[in-house]
């Protein structure tokens, strides 16, 4: 059974590809390399193409029995400044992918959604039934695709899993792949960078939130745990299970200060930092209620914050050390 991993030369897709292979699936990668890297696809067959190149995509889909769709633009701030870019890639490109899947007879789609579909939640931890009210174009583009999947399920019998990630972090334990976004906006690689001589000091956005230490709280999930949930979701659909939308997080939040402490403990070096004002649109706390994913898939995140930070540190040292 071959799984087409669209966006497979990116951070999360390249981890999913490896976990799929460990579970015995054949894997075909499809990526336009706009933010991905051919090096992360090493050891896999990679078709270089855009999701809007539907002829090329259809050929790849005809060789596959299911698709995982990771391809998207994913910077919240950029989506506010340039929504057109986000709607073009995440919505128009997403629909091109979905329609090509229908036309080629693919009926199982796993989609990279995000906790950004909830916007600023009234309650934490966040359950899947919380209202979906995104507060930026990135979140809106992801919600649109979720809605399209729901409509295609009813109308055409397409089965999907919308997996709403919280904060993906860490790296594959083998060292074959890891995070290399440019620009990097994620806390853990930035804090690790700030513990090295080459990296910029870490900007901490707000120290006066209504949290125990005043800094924002997020739910960091190891990327390999995330990838394992994709395989479980795929097996659920292939086994005849109905479409699902699930939060993927650990259910435990960590503050920015706690992350800095973990980074300092693991690297043995101080994190140079600057405390600045809050960033508009950042909720004080975003933490998943992951119980539905455990109930439906029998999946639970296993890796701790320390494992996240240490695998990310090994990856950084190996690649930029
Ligand atoms: N990283 C996180 O914490 C996080 C959290 C929530 C959701 N997500 C979602 O997960 C997915 C993967 O995120 P990531 O961090 O691995 O990002 P990434 O940028 O590393 O990976 C995305 C990949 O998709 C490719 N791509 C983009 N547009 C394409 C197109 N039109 N055609 C073909 N390929 C295209 C890129 O080249 C890249 O390899 C995204 O959809 C993102 O919105 C990520």
XYZ file of N, CA and C in Angstrom, residues 141-288:
444
model
N -7.859 29.741 6.441
C -7.581 28.868 5.295
C -7.644 27.392 5.708
N -7.206 27.102 6.912
C -7.244 25.714 7.401
C -8.681 25.286 7.700
N -9.462 26.209 8.262
C -10.870 25.887 8.544
C -11.614 25.657 7.229
N -11.308 26.448 6.201
C -11.966 26.249 4.907
C -11.739 24.812 4.433
N -10.498 24.354 4.535
C -10.201 23.007 4.025
C -10.911 21.940 4.861
N -10.980 22.167 6.178
C -11.753 21.224 7.018
C -13.201 21.146 6.533
N -13.779 22.334 6.258
C -15.187 22.371 5.802
C -15.343 21.681 4.447
N -14.365 21.875 3.563
C -14.429 21.217 2.253
C -14.401 19.700 2.439
N -13.532 19.222 3.329
C -13.472 17.775 3.585
C -14.823 17.263 4.093
N -15.440 18.026 5.005
C -16.726 17.600 5.569
C -17.781 17.490 4.460
N -17.791 18.474 3.551
C -18.783 18.463 2.458
C -18.499 17.319 1.481
N -17.220 17.038 1.216
C -16.866 15.984 0.257
C -17.156 14.596 0.852
N -17.087 14.507 2.151
C -17.461 13.250 2.817
C -18.940 12.979 2.556
N -19.784 13.986 2.854
C -21.232 13.805 2.690
C -21.581 13.553 1.222
N -21.004 14.362 0.326
C -21.424 14.302 -1.076
C -20.782 13.151 -1.843
N -19.496 12.877 -1.569
C -18.770 11.930 -2.439
C -18.187 10.737 -1.695
N -18.470 10.643 -0.407
C -17.981 9.488 0.346
C -16.488 9.492 0.611
N -15.872 10.677 0.518
C -14.440 10.777 0.820
C -14.249 10.682 2.342
N -13.310 9.872 2.783
C -13.084 9.735 4.230
C -11.817 10.490 4.616
N -11.932 11.265 5.701
C -10.806 12.132 6.057
C -10.509 12.093 7.549
N -9.299 12.511 7.874
C -8.944 12.825 9.264
C -8.365 14.231 9.255
N -9.040 15.154 9.935
C -8.487 16.503 10.136
C -7.759 16.473 11.469
N -6.446 16.574 11.411
C -5.640 16.460 12.640
C -5.169 17.852 13.030
N -5.677 18.311 14.160
C -5.395 19.691 14.596
C -4.189 19.677 15.523
N -3.035 20.035 14.942
C -1.806 20.004 15.735
C -1.754 21.204 16.665
N -1.132 20.970 17.819
C -0.745 22.077 18.683
C 0.692 22.436 18.267
N 1.657 22.565 19.146
C 2.982 23.037 18.696
C 3.934 21.869 18.439
N 4.162 21.592 17.166
C 5.071 20.506 16.803
C 6.506 20.933 17.105
N 7.287 20.016 17.660
C 8.674 20.353 18.010
C 9.484 19.067 18.132
N 10.820 19.218 18.224
C 11.691 18.051 18.348
C 12.090 17.518 16.982
N 12.808 16.404 16.991
C 13.320 15.833 15.750
C 13.388 14.319 15.877
N 13.395 13.668 14.710
C 13.490 12.214 14.649
C 14.737 11.741 15.397
N 14.580 10.684 16.179
C 15.689 10.215 17.021
C 16.874 9.707 16.188
N 16.650 9.294 14.945
C 17.756 8.789 14.102
C 18.650 9.914 13.616
N 18.179 11.154 13.689
C 18.969 12.282 13.197
C 18.843 12.509 11.694
N 17.957 11.740 11.022
C 17.832 11.886 9.561
C 17.089 13.149 9.160
N 16.192 13.628 10.023
C 15.405 14.802 9.660
C 15.085 15.611 10.912
N 14.735 16.868 10.688
C 14.440 17.755 11.810
C 13.876 19.052 11.268
N 13.831 20.056 12.142
C 13.166 21.301 11.766
C 14.161 22.239 11.087
N 13.835 22.728 9.888
C 14.657 23.788 9.280
C 13.789 24.775 8.536
N 13.030 25.545 9.274
C 12.220 26.605 8.689
C 13.081 27.855 8.498
N 12.765 28.605 7.450
C 13.496 29.852 7.210
C 12.513 30.913 6.682
N 12.157 31.901 7.473
C 12.647 32.165 8.815
C 12.052 31.192 9.832
N 12.774 30.977 10.918
C 12.262 30.151 12.012
C 11.461 31.046 12.950
N 10.262 30.592 13.308
C 9.440 31.384 14.236
C 9.081 30.577 15.483
N 9.502 29.316 15.525
C 9.074 28.453 16.627
C 10.010 28.578 17.826
N 9.401 28.530 19.014
C 10.136 28.852 20.241
C 11.352 27.948 20.481
N 11.180 26.636 20.342
C 12.261 25.741 20.773
C 13.523 25.909 19.910
N 13.435 25.870 18.575
C 14.674 26.121 17.813
C 15.238 27.517 18.045
N 14.374 28.503 18.273
C 14.893 29.859 18.528
C 15.611 29.921 19.878
N 15.053 29.253 20.886
C 15.700 29.250 22.210
C 17.018 28.479 22.157
N 17.044 27.378 21.398
C 18.304 26.627 21.243
C 19.332 27.487 20.520
N 18.884 28.199 19.491
C 19.798 29.082 18.763
C 20.370 30.143 19.686
N 19.530 30.656 20.586
C 19.964 31.720 21.501
C 20.923 31.206 22.572
N 21.049 29.875 22.647
C 22.025 29.293 23.572
C 23.369 29.078 22.870
N 23.420 29.383 21.575
C 24.683 29.244 20.833
C 25.241 30.631 20.535
N 26.507 30.658 20.091
C 27.108 31.968 19.801
C 26.533 32.599 18.545
N 26.176 31.754 17.555
C 25.715 32.291 16.265
C 24.283 32.825 16.331
N 23.463 32.256 17.227
C 22.034 32.580 17.218
C 21.728 33.953 17.802
N 20.596 34.527 17.365
C 20.148 35.815 17.918
C 19.554 35.593 19.306
N 19.567 36.644 20.155
C 18.896 36.499 21.455
C 17.406 36.202 21.253
N 16.849 35.462 22.175
C 15.432 35.085 22.083
C 14.546 36.267 22.475
N 13.573 36.580 21.632
C 12.593 37.608 21.972
C 11.452 36.929 22.734
N 11.198 37.370 23.947
C 10.073 36.825 24.721
C 8.942 37.845 24.624
N 7.818 37.402 24.056
C 6.709 38.325 23.814
C 5.745 38.320 25.001
N 5.981 39.195 25.944
C 5.046 39.373 27.052
C 5.440 38.586 28.285
N 5.528 39.307 29.419
C 5.828 38.647 30.687
C 4.736 38.948 31.701
N 3.602 39.464 31.193
C 2.533 39.872 32.112
C 1.206 39.188 31.788
N 1.294 37.973 31.262
C 0.062 37.196 31.001
C -0.485 36.635 32.322
N -1.768 36.343 32.352
C -2.346 35.754 33.585
C -2.004 34.267 33.704
N -0.712 33.961 33.720
C -0.238 32.579 33.893
C 0.686 32.587 35.112
N 1.077 31.399 35.602
C 1.831 31.336 36.867
C 3.108 32.179 36.811
N 3.848 32.159 35.676
C 5.096 32.941 35.620
C 5.000 34.142 34.683
N 3.805 34.404 34.155
C 3.599 35.603 33.331
C 3.856 35.409 31.844
N 4.433 34.232 31.451
C 4.686 34.013 30.021
C 3.649 33.044 29.442
N 3.543 33.062 28.114
C 2.519 32.263 27.417
C 2.750 30.764 27.592
N 1.642 30.047 27.621
C 1.690 28.585 27.769
C 1.221 27.928 26.467
N 1.998 26.949 25.987
C 1.635 26.200 24.785
C 1.825 24.714 25.028
N 1.190 23.913 24.168
C 1.244 22.458 24.262
C 2.228 21.966 23.200
N 3.442 21.598 23.615
C 4.493 21.152 22.681
C 4.409 19.650 22.511
N 4.290 19.227 21.258
C 4.173 17.784 20.985
C 5.328 17.341 20.096
N 5.955 16.231 20.482
C 7.095 15.728 19.691
C 6.603 15.324 18.304
N 7.360 15.727 17.291
C 6.955 15.514 15.902
C 6.822 14.023 15.574
N 7.562 13.174 16.254
C 7.424 11.727 15.994
C 6.125 11.202 16.604
N 5.731 11.721 17.765
C 4.406 11.377 18.316
C 3.312 11.793 17.333
N 3.484 12.983 16.777
C 2.516 13.511 15.803
C 2.453 12.577 14.592
N 3.614 12.184 14.089
C 3.667 11.315 12.908
C 3.007 9.969 13.210
N 3.205 9.468 14.423
C 2.587 8.178 14.776
C 1.058 8.294 14.787
N 0.550 9.448 15.199
C -0.907 9.652 15.179
C -1.437 9.620 13.738
N -0.629 10.101 12.782
C -1.052 10.052 11.371
C -1.216 8.618 10.891
N -0.271 7.776 11.292
C -0.353 6.376 10.866
C -1.596 5.727 11.482
N -1.847 6.018 12.757
C -3.048 5.466 13.415
C -4.317 5.964 12.736
N -4.333 7.244 12.371
C -5.526 7.809 11.722
C -5.728 7.155 10.356
N -4.637 6.919 9.646
C -4.732 6.259 8.348
C -5.289 4.844 8.517
N -4.758 4.118 9.504
C -5.227 2.747 9.733
C -6.710 2.742 10.117
N -7.116 3.763 10.871
C -8.533 3.895 11.238
C -9.399 4.021 9.982
N -8.985 4.880 9.055
C -9.779 5.089 7.829
C -9.736 3.847 6.938
N -8.537 3.259 6.786
C -8.414 2.082 5.909
C -9.215 0.906 6.463
N -9.393 0.887 7.792
C -10.172 -0.176 8.427
C -11.671 0.084 8.344
N -12.089 1.121 7.626
C -13.515 1.398 7.447
C -14.072 2.393 8.449
N -13.202 2.990 9.257
C -13.662 3.972 10.248
C -14.190 5.233 9.578
N -15.073 5.935 10.294
C -15.648 7.143 9.699
C -14.682 8.317 9.845
N -14.990 9.406 9.146
C -14.143 10.590 9.160
C -14.043 11.154 10.576
N -12.897 11.779 10.869
C -12.649 12.255 12.227
C -11.924 13.604 12.223
N -12.153 14.374 13.272
C -11.358 15.587 13.523
C -10.821 15.446 14.938
N -9.502 15.512 15.086
C -8.895 15.237 16.392
C -7.834 16.268 16.745
N -7.791 16.624 18.002
C -6.695 17.449 18.517
C -5.486 16.568 18.760
N -4.318 17.030 18.314
C -3.086 16.300 18.609
C -2.192 17.181 19.475
N -2.189 16.871 20.744
C -1.342 17.569 21.710
C -1.070 16.601 22.843
N -0.349 17.080 23.853
C -0.039 16.196 24.988
C -1.059 16.365 26.114
N -1.766 17.516 26.097
C -2.663 17.822 27.211
C -1.950 18.550 28.340
N -0.641 18.793 28.144
C 0.165 19.508 29.168
C 0.750 20.764 28.573
N 0.578 21.859 29.260
C 1.138 23.104 28.757
C 2.464 23.424 29.411
N 3.340 24.110 28.673
C 4.598 24.605 29.238
C 4.733 26.071 28.896
N 5.179 26.859 29.869
C 5.343 28.295 29.638
C 6.655 28.543 28.901
N 6.785 29.751 28.357
C 8.033 30.134 27.679
C 9.197 29.999 28.667
N 8.979 30.424 29.904
C 10.070 30.328 30.898
C 10.447 28.877 31.170
N 9.464 28.000 31.220
C 9.776 26.573 31.443
C 10.587 26.008 30.277
N 10.239 26.430 29.062
C 10.994 25.957 27.892
C 12.433 26.458 27.974
N 12.602 27.719 28.362
C 13.967 28.274 28.474
C 14.767 27.480 29.518
N 14.128 27.168 30.632
C 14.815 26.389 31.679
C 15.229 25.018 31.137
N 14.328 24.375 30.380
C 14.649 23.056 29.808
C 15.806 23.180 28.825
N 15.806 24.224 28.016
C 16.873 24.413 27.025
C 18.209 24.640 27.748
N 18.186 25.426 28.803
C 19.439 25.693 29.537
C 19.958 24.419 30.202
N 19.028 23.594 30.722
C 19.445 22.350 31.380
C 20.067 21.401 30.355
N 19.465 21.293 29.172
C 19.933 20.304 28.191
C 21.192 20.769 27.463
N 21.283 22.050 27.173
C 22.480 22.530 26.461
C 23.620 22.842 27.428
N 23.285 23.067 28.693
C 24.295 23.485 29.661
C 24.765 24.913 29.418
N 23.976 25.678 28.680
C 24.380 27.058 28.343
C 23.217 28.010 28.642
N 23.522 29.267 28.934
C 22.426 30.229 29.151
C 21.752 30.606 27.829
N 20.458 30.871 27.891
C 19.716 31.362 26.724
C 19.704 32.886 26.811
N 20.353 33.548 25.830
C 20.318 35.018 25.825
C 18.924 35.454 25.416
N 18.316 36.380 26.161
C 16.916 36.720 25.867
C 16.610 38.183 26.119
N 15.539 38.662 25.452
C 15.056 40.031 25.651
C 13.558 39.951 25.872
N 13.110 40.545 26.965
C 11.668 40.539 27.237
C 11.035 41.757 26.583
N 10.057 41.516 25.713
C 9.368 42.620 25.035
C 7.872 42.582 25.320
N 7.128 43.447 24.638
C 5.679 43.484 24.859
C 4.982 42.256 24.279
N 3.716 42.098 24.645
C 2.915 41.007 24.092
C 2.792 41.169 22.583
N 2.549 40.067 21.889
C 2.317 40.094 20.446
C 0.804 40.003 20.225
N 0.278 40.846 19.333
C -1.180 40.884 19.122
C -1.676 39.500 18.708
N -2.803 39.092 19.294
C -3.444 37.845 18.866
C -2.919 36.589 19.540
N -1.950 36.725 20.458
C -1.425 35.549 21.164
C -2.255 35.274 22.415
N -3.023 34.190 22.456
C -3.761 33.868 23.678
C -2.788 33.452 24.793
N -3.141 33.673 26.068
C -2.236 33.314 27.169
C -1.901 31.826 27.190
N -2.892 30.978 26.910
C -2.645 29.532 26.995
C -3.402 28.790 25.897
N -2.719 27.843 25.251
C -3.351 26.941 24.272
C -2.892 25.533 24.618
N -3.818 24.741 25.118
C -3.493 23.372 25.508
C -4.607 22.465 24.992
N -4.213 21.323 24.429
C -5.193 20.386 23.861
C -5.834 19.540 24.956
